[in-house]
Coordinates of C-alpha atoms and ligand atoms in Angstrom, one line a residue:
X1 CA 0.0 0.0 0.0
X2 CA 1.5 3.4 -0.9
X3 CA 1.6 6.0 1.9
X4 CA -0.5 9.1 1.5
X5 CA 1.6 12.3 1.1
X6 CA 2.2 14.8 3.8
X7 CA 0.3 18.0 3.1
X8 CA 2.5 21.0 3.6
X9 CA 1.6 24.7 3.6
X10 CA 4.7 26.8 2.6
X11 CA 4.2 30.4 3.7
X12 CA 5.6 33.4 1.6
X13 CA 4.9 37.0 2.4
X14 CA 7.6 39.4 1.5
X15 CA 10.3 39.8 -1.1
X16 CA 13.1 38.0 0.8
X17 CA 10.8 34.9 1.2
X18 CA 10.4 34.1 -2.5
X19 CA 14.0 32.9 -3.2
X20 CA 13.8 30.7 -0.2
X21 CA 10.5 29.0 -0.8
X22 CA 11.0 28.4 -4.6
X23 CA 13.7 25.7 -4.1
X24 CA 12.0 24.3 -1.0
X25 CA 8.7 23.9 -2.8
X26 CA 10.5 22.2 -5.7
X27 CA 12.4 19.9 -3.5
X28 CA 9.3 18.9 -1.5
X29 CA 7.4 18.1 -4.8
X30 CA 10.4 16.1 -6.1
X31 CA 10.8 14.1 -2.9
X32 CA 7.7 12.1 -3.4
X33 CA 6.4 12.1 0.2
X34 CA 4.9 15.6 0.1
X35 CA 2.0 17.5 -1.4
X36 CA 3.4 21.0 -1.2
X37 CA 1.2 24.1 -1.4
X38 CA 2.2 27.8 -1.4
X39 CA 0.3 30.3 0.6
X40 CA 1.1 34.0 -0.2
X41 CA 0.0 36.4 2.5
X42 CA 0.3 39.4 0.2
X43 CA 2.5 41.4 2.7
X44 CA 4.4 42.4 -0.5
X45 CA 2.0 42.8 -3.4
X46 CA 3.6 45.0 -6.2
X47 CA 4.6 43.5 -9.5
X48 CA 8.2 44.5 -8.7
X49 CA 8.2 43.3 -5.1
X50 CA 6.3 40.1 -5.7
X51 CA 5.0 38.9 -9.1
X52 CA 8.3 39.1 -11.0
X53 CA 9.9 36.7 -8.4
X54 CA 7.3 34.0 -9.0
X55 CA 8.0 34.2 -12.8
X56 CA 11.8 34.4 -12.6
X57 CA 12.2 31.7 -9.9
X58 CA 9.8 29.4 -11.9
X59 CA 7.5 29.1 -8.9
X60 CA 3.9 28.1 -9.6
X61 CA 1.2 30.7 -8.7
X62 CA 0.3 30.5 -5.0
X63 CA -2.4 28.0 -4.2
X64 CA -3.8 30.6 -1.8
X65 CA -3.4 34.4 -1.8
X66 CA -4.5 36.3 1.3
X67 CA -4.0 39.8 0.0
X68 CA -3.1 41.3 3.3
X69 CA -1.0 44.3 2.1
X70 CA 0.8 47.0 4.1
X71 CA -0.1 48.3 7.6
X72 CA 1.3 48.8 11.1
X73 CA 3.0 45.8 12.6
X74 CA 0.0 44.8 14.7
X75 CA -2.4 45.4 11.8
X76 CA -0.4 43.4 9.4
X77 CA 0.3 40.6 11.8
X78 CA -3.3 40.4 12.9
X79 CA -4.7 40.3 9.4
X80 CA -2.3 37.6 8.4
X81 CA -3.2 35.5 11.4
X82 CA -7.0 35.8 10.7
X83 CA -6.5 34.9 7.0
X84 CA -4.1 32.1 7.6
X85 CA -6.2 30.5 10.4
X86 CA -9.0 30.0 8.0
X87 CA -6.7 28.3 5.5
X88 CA -5.2 26.0 8.2
X89 CA -8.7 25.0 9.5
X90 CA -9.8 24.3 5.9
X91 CA -6.7 22.5 4.6
X92 CA -5.7 20.6 7.8
X93 CA -2.0 20.4 6.8
X94 CA 0.4 17.9 8.3
X95 CA 3.1 20.6 8.4
X96 CA 3.5 24.4 8.1
X97 CA 6.8 25.7 6.8
X98 CA 7.8 29.3 7.4
X99 CA 11.1 30.9 6.3
X100 CA 13.1 33.9 7.4
X101 CA 11.9 36.7 9.7
X102 CA 9.3 38.9 8.2
X103 CA 5.9 39.7 9.9
X104 CA 4.2 36.9 7.9
X105 CA 6.7 34.4 9.2
X106 CA 5.8 35.1 12.8
X107 CA 2.0 35.5 12.2
X108 CA 1.7 32.1 10.5
X109 CA 3.9 30.5 13.2
X110 CA 1.5 31.6 15.9
X111 CA -1.5 30.3 14.0
X112 CA 0.2 26.9 13.3
X113 CA 1.2 26.4 16.9
X114 CA -2.3 27.3 18.2
X115 CA -3.9 24.9 15.7
X116 CA -1.5 22.2 16.8
X117 CA 0.0 21.8 13.4
X118 CA 3.7 20.9 13.4
X119 CA 5.8 23.9 12.4
X120 CA 9.2 24.1 10.6
X121 CA 11.2 27.2 10.6
X122 CA 13.8 27.5 7.8
X123 CA 16.7 29.9 8.7
X124 CA 16.2 29.4 12.4
X125 CA 18.4 30.5 15.2
X126 CA 19.8 33.8 13.8
X127 CA 20.1 36.6 16.3
X128 CA 21.1 40.2 16.1
X129 CA 20.6 40.7 19.8
X130 CA 18.9 44.0 18.8
X131 CA 15.2 43.9 19.8
X132 CA 14.6 47.3 18.1
X133 CA 14.6 45.3 14.9
X134 CA 11.1 44.0 14.1
X135 CA 12.8 40.9 12.5
X136 CA 14.5 40.0 15.8
X137 CA 11.1 39.8 17.6
X138 CA 9.8 37.7 14.7
X139 CA 12.8 35.3 14.9
X140 CA 12.5 34.8 18.7
X141 CA 8.8 34.2 18.6
X142 CA 9.0 31.8 15.6
X143 CA 11.9 29.8 17.0
X144 CA 10.2 29.4 20.4
X145 CA 7.2 27.9 18.7
X146 CA 8.8 25.7 15.9
X147 CA 9.0 21.9 16.2
X148 CA 11.7 21.7 13.5
X149 CA 14.5 24.3 13.4
X150 CA 16.5 24.2 10.1
X151 CA 19.7 26.2 10.5
X152 CA 22.0 27.9 8.0
X153 CA 25.1 28.5 10.1
X154 CA 26.8 27.3 13.4
X155 CA 25.7 30.5 15.3
X156 CA 22.1 29.4 14.7
X157 CA 22.7 26.1 16.6
X158 CA 24.6 27.8 19.4
X159 CA 21.9 30.5 19.9
X160 CA 19.0 27.9 20.0
X161 CA 20.8 25.6 22.4
X162 CA 21.6 28.6 24.6
X163 CA 17.9 29.5 24.6
X164 CA 17.1 26.0 25.9
X165 CA 15.8 24.5 22.7
X166 CA 16.2 20.8 22.6
X167 CA 19.0 19.7 20.2
X168 CA 16.9 17.0 18.7
X169 CA 14.7 19.7 17.1
X170 CA 17.7 21.5 15.5
X171 CA 19.0 20.5 12.0
X172 CA 22.0 22.0 10.3
X173 CA 20.9 21.8 6.7
X174 CA 22.5 24.8 5.0
X175 CA 21.1 27.9 3.1
X176 CA 18.1 27.6 0.8
X177 CA 18.6 31.1 -0.5
X178 CA 21.9 29.9 -1.9
X179 CA 20.1 27.0 -3.6
X180 CA 18.3 29.6 -5.7
X181 CA 21.5 31.5 -6.4
X182 CA 23.3 28.4 -7.6
X183 CA 20.3 27.4 -9.8
X184 CA 19.8 30.8 -11.4
X185 CA 23.3 32.1 -11.7
X186 CA 23.8 31.2 -15.3
X187 CA 20.4 32.5 -16.3
X188 CA 21.2 35.8 -14.5
X189 CA 24.4 36.1 -16.5
X190 CA 22.3 36.0 -19.7
X191 CA 20.1 39.0 -18.8
X192 CA 20.9 42.3 -20.5
X193 CA 21.0 44.4 -17.4
X194 CA 24.7 45.3 -17.6
X195 CA 24.3 46.4 -21.2
X196 CA 21.0 48.1 -20.5
X197 CA 22.6 50.2 -17.8
X198 CA 25.9 50.6 -19.8
X199 CA 28.0 49.1 -17.0
X200 CA 31.2 47.2 -17.2
X201 CA 32.0 44.5 -14.6
X202 CA 33.8 45.6 -11.5
X203 CA 33.4 49.3 -12.2
X204 CA 30.3 50.1 -10.2
X205 CA 29.0 50.1 -6.6
X206 CA 25.6 48.5 -6.0
X207 CA 23.5 49.9 -3.2
X208 CA 20.3 48.9 -1.4
X209 CA 18.9 50.4 1.8
X210 CA 15.5 49.8 3.4
X211 CA 15.8 49.2 7.1
X212 CA 13.5 51.5 9.2
X213 CA 16.5 52.3 11.5
X214 CA 18.4 53.7 8.4
X215 CA 15.7 55.2 6.3
X216 CA 12.9 56.3 8.6
X217 CA 14.8 59.2 10.1
X218 CA 16.4 62.3 8.6
X219 CA 20.0 61.6 9.8
X220 CA 20.2 58.2 8.2
X221 CA 18.8 59.5 4.9
X222 CA 21.4 62.4 5.0
X223 CA 24.2 59.9 5.5
X224 CA 22.9 57.8 2.5
X225 CA 22.9 60.9 0.3
X226 CA 26.5 61.8 1.5
X227 CA 27.7 58.3 0.8
X228 CA 26.2 58.2 -2.7
X229 CA 27.6 61.7 -3.5
X230 CA 31.1 60.6 -2.5
X231 CA 31.0 57.2 -4.1
X232 CA 29.6 58.4 -7.4
X233 CA 32.6 60.7 -7.7
X234 CA 34.8 57.5 -7.8
X235 CA 32.6 54.9 -9.6
X236 CA 29.2 54.6 -11.0
X237 CA 26.6 53.9 -8.3
X238 CA 23.5 51.7 -9.0
X239 CA 20.7 52.1 -6.4
X240 CA 17.4 50.2 -6.9
X241 CA 15.2 51.9 -4.4
X242 CA 12.8 50.0 -2.0
X243 CA 9.3 51.6 -1.9
X244 CA 9.8 52.5 1.8
X245 CA 13.1 54.3 1.1
X246 CA 11.7 56.2 -2.0
X247 CA 8.8 57.4 0.1
X248 CA 11.1 58.6 2.9
X249 CA 13.6 60.4 0.6
X250 CA 10.7 62.2 -1.1
X251 CA 9.2 63.1 2.3
X252 CA 12.5 64.8 3.4
X253 CA 13.0 66.5 0.0
X254 CA 16.2 64.5 -0.7
X255 CA 15.1 62.5 -3.8
X256 CA 15.7 65.5 -6.1
X257 CA 19.3 65.9 -4.9
X258 CA 19.9 62.3 -5.9
X259 CA 18.1 62.5 -9.2
X260 CA 20.6 65.2 -10.3
X261 CA 23.7 63.2 -9.7
X262 CA 25.4 62.3 -13.0
X263 CA 27.0 59.0 -12.0
X264 CA 24.1 57.6 -10.1
X265 CA 21.5 55.2 -11.6
X266 CA 18.4 55.5 -9.5
X267 CA 16.1 52.5 -10.3
X268 CA 12.9 50.9 -9.2
X269 CA 13.2 47.5 -7.4
X270 CA 14.8 45.0 -9.8
X271 CA 13.9 41.4 -10.6
X272 CA 15.8 38.5 -9.0
X273 CA 17.9 37.7 -12.1
X274 CA 18.8 41.3 -12.9
X275 CA 19.8 42.0 -9.3
X276 CA 21.9 38.8 -9.1
X277 CA 23.7 39.7 -12.3
X278 CA 24.5 43.2 -10.9
X279 CA 25.7 41.6 -7.6
X280 CA 28.0 39.2 -9.3
X281 CA 29.6 42.0 -11.3
X282 CA 29.7 44.8 -8.8
X283 CA 33.0 46.0 -7.3
X284 CA 31.3 46.6 -3.9
X285 CA 27.8 46.2 -2.4
X286 CA 26.6 48.7 0.2
X287 CA 23.5 47.5 1.9
X288 CA 21.5 46.9 5.1
X289 CA 19.8 43.8 3.8
X290 CA 20.0 40.4 5.6
X291 CA 20.1 38.2 2.5
X292 CA 22.6 40.3 0.5
X293 CA 25.2 39.7 3.2
X294 CA 24.9 36.0 2.5
X295 CA 24.7 36.2 -1.3
X296 CA 27.8 38.4 -1.5
X297 CA 29.6 36.0 0.8
X298 CA 28.8 33.2 -1.5
X299 CA 29.8 35.2 -4.6
X300 CA 32.9 36.5 -2.8
X301 CA 32.1 40.1 -3.6
X302 CA 33.0 42.8 -1.0
X303 CA 30.0 44.0 1.0
X304 CA 29.7 46.8 3.5
X305 CA 26.6 46.4 5.7
X306 CA 25.6 49.6 7.3
X307 CA 24.3 48.2 10.6
X308 CA 25.8 47.9 14.1
X309 CA 25.1 44.2 14.3
X310 CA 24.3 41.2 12.1
X311 CA 22.3 38.1 12.8
X312 CA 24.5 36.4 10.2
X313 CA 27.9 36.5 11.8
X314 CA 29.4 33.8 9.5
X315 CA 29.4 36.4 6.7
X316 CA 31.7 38.6 8.7
X317 CA 33.8 35.8 10.3
X318 CA 34.6 33.9 7.1
X319 CA 32.8 35.8 4.3
X320 CA 33.4 39.1 2.5
X321 CA 31.0 41.1 4.7
X322 CA 32.0 44.0 7.0
X323 CA 29.8 45.8 9.4
X324 CA 29.8 49.6 9.7
X325 CA 27.5 52.0 11.5
X326 CA 25.8 54.5 9.3
X327 CA 28.4 57.3 9.5
X328 CA 29.2 58.7 6.1
X329 CA 32.8 59.7 6.7
X330 CA 33.9 56.2 7.9
X331 CA 31.9 54.4 5.3
X332 CA 33.4 56.5 2.5
X333 CA 36.9 55.9 3.8
X334 CA 36.5 52.1 4.0
X335 CA 34.6 52.0 0.7
X336 CA 37.4 53.8 -1.1
X337 CA 40.0 51.5 0.4
X338 CA 38.0 48.5 -0.9
X339 CA 37.7 50.0 -4.3
X340 CA 41.5 50.5 -4.4
X341 CA 41.9 46.8 -3.8
X342 CA 42.2 46.5 0.0
X343 CA 39.3 44.1 0.4
X344 CA 38.7 41.0 2.6
X345 CA 39.1 37.7 0.8
X346 CA 36.4 35.4 2.0
X347 CA 35.4 31.7 1.8
X348 CA 32.0 30.0 1.4
X349 CA 30.4 28.7 4.7
X350 CA 29.7 25.0 5.1
X351 CA 26.6 23.5 3.4
X352 CA 26.0 26.6 1.3
X353 CA 26.2 24.3 -1.7
X354 CA 22.9 24.5 -3.6
X355 CA 21.4 21.4 -1.9
X356 CA 19.9 22.7 1.4
X357 CA 16.3 22.3 0.2
X358 CA 16.8 18.6 -0.6
X359 CA 18.3 18.0 2.8
X360 CA 15.4 19.8 4.4
X361 CA 12.8 17.7 2.5
X362 CA 14.6 14.5 3.5
X363 CA 14.9 15.5 7.2
X364 CA 11.2 16.6 7.4
X365 CA 10.0 13.4 5.8
X366 CA 11.9 11.4 8.5
X367 CA 10.6 13.6 11.3
X368 CA 6.9 13.5 10.1
X369 CA 7.1 9.7 9.6
X370 CA 8.4 9.4 13.1
X371 CA 5.6 11.6 14.5
X372 CA 3.1 9.5 12.6
X373 CA 4.4 6.3 14.2
X374 CA 4.0 7.6 17.7
Ligands
UD1_401 C1 9.7 43.8 5.0 C2 10.3 43.0 6.1 C3 11.8 43.1 6.1 C4 12.4 42.7 4.8 C5 11.8 43.6 3.8 C6 12.3 43.3 2.3 C7 8.9 42.9 8.2 C8 8.8 43.4 9.6 N1 9.9 43.5 7.4 O1 10.1 45.2 5.2 O2 12.3 42.1 7.1 O3 13.8 42.9 4.8 O4 10.3 43.4 3.8 O5 11.7 44.2 1.4 O6 8.2 42.0 7.8 N2 5.3 48.6 -0.1 C9 5.0 48.8 -1.5 N3 4.8 47.7 -2.2 C10 4.9 46.4 -1.7 C11 5.2 46.3 -0.4 C12 5.4 47.3 0.4 O7 4.9 49.9 -2.0 O8 4.6 45.4 -2.5 C13 5.6 49.8 0.7 C14 4.4 50.2 1.5 O9 4.4 51.6 1.5 C15 4.7 49.7 2.9 C16 6.2 49.8 2.9 O10 6.7 49.5 1.6 O11 4.1 50.4 3.9 C17 6.9 48.8 3.9 O12 6.4 47.4 3.6 P1 6.4 46.4 4.8 O13 5.9 45.0 4.3 O14 5.7 46.9 6.0 O15 7.9 46.3 5.3 P2 9.3 46.3 4.5 O16 10.0 47.6 4.8 O17 9.1 46.0 3.0

């Protein structure tokens, strides 16, 4: 008699979730023991923040779209919980999988736990130790509720164990975001983004900035402008702007200053493949993103992360990532050193090899079977 498949709900909500769930969903479907569904909360909803990723990452349309949209933290979290609870009660899944640390991750974790559905957290155990970051709260809540904690780096294991989480719930399986990078690297190289923007490899700085701590106040925004003004006097600067950042620059009257800079390419958010191609060819990344710290470490491209802490210490310890507070003078000094060749040479962390999703599918099949047998 063939065993019936485990029904899995994979949650996606915001941009950094898509490149993690695409390989996971594919690996679960290929494994043979799962019936994998995708639930999109709609936390991100624009063509450029959501739809383009489904197409480029070859992900099927979501089975369920909750259409939650933007709002305050409580509003967004509450709406996701209400919408997701209905789906869980209707679908009665054997497992809910959440990835990363966005509001949708935490909201769906609480629902799964309260409905007594086993919960897996992919990218568990990361800690910035900075509770002013909304993501840190999301990570702590999600990890405390998860039954299976799938970890990307050693610090994740150490943090979870220190928090009293039983070691038999923790699995070091690697980095699913790197699975997407490995799979789509060649395709990214075939995009025409470099030609379209008239860029030559290793002759431009790529910048992203969207954390509330950097872009919601005037001083952070002024520093960003100063950094761009300085760097664009040395190399071309490419800056795809997150909607939050665009809104803030406009509100403080700074967008115009940037629009007038000759060596700056100010763009709308880019697709996955175009951005990957730019990362691979940049001479330096300047960012406050979580994922880009990992992607540049894998690509061995220099990265300055304008934050005081990182929940991904392996990228600093063995990767190409360096942390710097948002102080224009210091950032400009270090950036020009890097551009003159004084950069850190990194190596790729263990199990960032393109096969993390397959290891996760196999481990979850073992765990669910074991649970069934009890
Ligand atoms: C969210 C995540 C953050 C992640 C980031 C990646 C949380 C707490 N934060 O932050 O961890 O790094 O996504 O982008 O979950 N907006 C649009 N179109 C969209 C989505 C948002 O214009 O499709 C605008 C809206 O004005 C919205 C603002 O962006 O108010 C912020 O969106 P939100 O989902 O609240 O947080 P992010 O800053 O994107």
